[in-house]
Amino acid sequence: IIVQGYLTDSDAECLGEMCPTSRSEKQTILVGPVKDQAELNGILNTLVEWHFCILLVELSDPSYVCC
């Protein structure tokens, strides 16, 4: 997940196992496992509530798809 803006470590702790892997003043890249659609929806809703603009959501490992 790429968001516009700087996400701190303490902010990221509220997003489950998502870890900020790259940061600048303009963007933060979050990487981590997401169990299901409900968890993804919760993460995205939290980011929107914190007024982050979501720039990209991408499946980084296509072999990991839960059915």
PDB file of C-alpha atoms in Angstrom:
ATOM      1  CA  ILE A   1       0.000   0.000   0.000  1.00  0.00           C
ATOM      2  CA  ILE A   2       1.400   3.408  -0.916  1.00  0.00           C
ATOM      3  CA  VAL A   3      -0.030   6.467   0.800  1.00  0.00           C
ATOM      4  CA  GLN A   4       0.678  10.120   0.316  1.00  0.00           C
ATOM      5  CA  GLY A   5       2.353  11.511   3.420  1.00  0.00           C
ATOM      6  CA  TYR A   6       4.592  10.344   6.243  1.00  0.00           C
ATOM      7  CA  LEU A   7       3.351   7.512   8.455  1.00  0.00           C
ATOM      8  CA  THR A   8       5.176   7.109  11.774  1.00  0.00           C
ATOM      9  CA  ASP A   9       6.066   3.786  13.412  1.00  0.00           C
ATOM     10  CA  SER A  10       3.516   4.414  16.160  1.00  0.00           C
ATOM     11  CA  ASP A  11       0.821   5.020  13.528  1.00  0.00           C
ATOM     12  CA  ALA A  12       1.786   1.831  11.706  1.00  0.00           C
ATOM     13  CA  GLU A  13       1.382  -0.202  14.908  1.00  0.00           C
ATOM     14  CA  CYS A  14      -2.374   0.337  14.570  1.00  0.00           C
ATOM     15  CA  LEU A  15      -2.386  -1.342  11.143  1.00  0.00           C
ATOM     16  CA  GLY A  16      -1.833  -4.968  12.132  1.00  0.00           C
ATOM     17  CA  GLU A  17       1.300  -6.490  10.642  1.00  0.00           C
ATOM     18  CA  MET A  18       1.822  -3.737   8.070  1.00  0.00           C
ATOM     19  CA  CYS A  19       5.331  -2.239   8.210  1.00  0.00           C
ATOM     20  CA  PRO A  20       6.507   1.007   6.664  1.00  0.00           C
ATOM     21  CA  THR A  21       9.400  -0.025   4.410  1.00  0.00           C
ATOM     22  CA  SER A  22      10.153   3.254   2.697  1.00  0.00           C
ATOM     23  CA  ARG A  23       9.353   6.785   3.721  1.00  0.00           C
ATOM     24  CA  SER A  24       9.747  10.285   2.467  1.00  0.00           C
ATOM     25  CA  GLU A  25       7.874  13.452   3.276  1.00  0.00           C
ATOM     26  CA  LYS A  26       5.637  12.747   0.301  1.00  0.00           C
ATOM     27  CA  GLN A  27       4.978   8.983   0.449  1.00  0.00           C
ATOM     28  CA  THR A  28       5.017   5.946   2.731  1.00  0.00           C
ATOM     29  CA  ILE A  29       5.108   2.361   1.456  1.00  0.00           C
ATOM     30  CA  LEU A  30       3.451  -0.218   3.717  1.00  0.00           C
ATOM     31  CA  VAL A  31       4.164  -3.924   3.274  1.00  0.00           C
ATOM     32  CA  GLY A  32       2.756  -6.879   5.174  1.00  0.00           C
ATOM     33  CA  PRO A  33       0.368  -9.802   5.186  1.00  0.00           C
ATOM     34  CA  VAL A  34      -3.373  -9.218   5.051  1.00  0.00           C
ATOM     35  CA  LYS A  35      -5.567 -12.166   6.053  1.00  0.00           C
ATOM     36  CA  ASP A  36      -8.695 -11.310   4.107  1.00  0.00           C
ATOM     37  CA  GLN A  37     -10.775  -8.598   2.519  1.00  0.00           C
ATOM     38  CA  ALA A  38     -12.218  -7.511   5.852  1.00  0.00           C
ATOM     39  CA  GLU A  39      -8.744  -6.833   7.264  1.00  0.00           C
ATOM     40  CA  LEU A  40      -7.723  -4.952   4.114  1.00  0.00           C
ATOM     41  CA  ASN A  41     -10.902  -2.875   4.341  1.00  0.00           C
ATOM     42  CA  GLY A  42     -10.117  -2.045   7.975  1.00  0.00           C
ATOM     43  CA  ILE A  43      -6.572  -0.940   7.118  1.00  0.00           C
ATOM     44  CA  LEU A  44      -7.745   1.217   4.219  1.00  0.00           C
ATOM     45  CA  ASN A  45     -10.566   2.752   6.292  1.00  0.00           C
ATOM     46  CA  THR A  46      -8.105   3.618   9.061  1.00  0.00           C
ATOM     47  CA  LEU A  47      -5.760   5.311   6.596  1.00  0.00           C
ATOM     48  CA  VAL A  48      -8.650   7.328   5.133  1.00  0.00           C
ATOM     49  CA  GLU A  49      -9.866   8.313   8.633  1.00  0.00           C
ATOM     50  CA  TRP A  50      -6.328   9.589   9.312  1.00  0.00           C
ATOM     51  CA  HIS A  51      -6.641  11.690   6.127  1.00  0.00           C
ATOM     52  CA  PHE A  52      -4.012   9.817   4.116  1.00  0.00           C
ATOM     53  CA  CYS A  53      -4.534   9.707   0.369  1.00  0.00           C
ATOM     54  CA  ILE A  54      -4.187   6.092  -0.810  1.00  0.00           C
ATOM     55  CA  LEU A  55      -2.133   6.065  -3.995  1.00  0.00           C
ATOM     56  CA  LEU A  56      -1.764   2.323  -4.673  1.00  0.00           C
ATOM     57  CA  VAL A  57      -2.911  -1.033  -3.318  1.00  0.00           C
ATOM     58  CA  GLU A  58      -1.149  -3.985  -4.878  1.00  0.00           C
ATOM     59  CA  LEU A  59      -0.758  -7.710  -4.245  1.00  0.00           C
ATOM     60  CA  SER A  60       3.011  -8.090  -3.940  1.00  0.00           C
ATOM     61  CA  ASP A  61       3.096 -11.901  -3.988  1.00  0.00           C
ATOM     62  CA  PRO A  62       0.541 -13.261  -6.488  1.00  0.00           C
ATOM     63  CA  SER A  63       1.241 -16.854  -5.365  1.00  0.00           C
ATOM     64  CA  TYR A  64      -0.247 -15.972  -1.959  1.00  0.00           C
ATOM     65  CA  VAL A  65      -3.966 -15.810  -2.535  1.00  0.00           C
ATOM     66  CA  CYS A  66      -6.273 -17.069   0.169  1.00  0.00           C
ATOM     67  CA  CYS A  67      -9.441 -18.844  -1.010  1.00  0.00           C
TER      68      CYS A  67
END
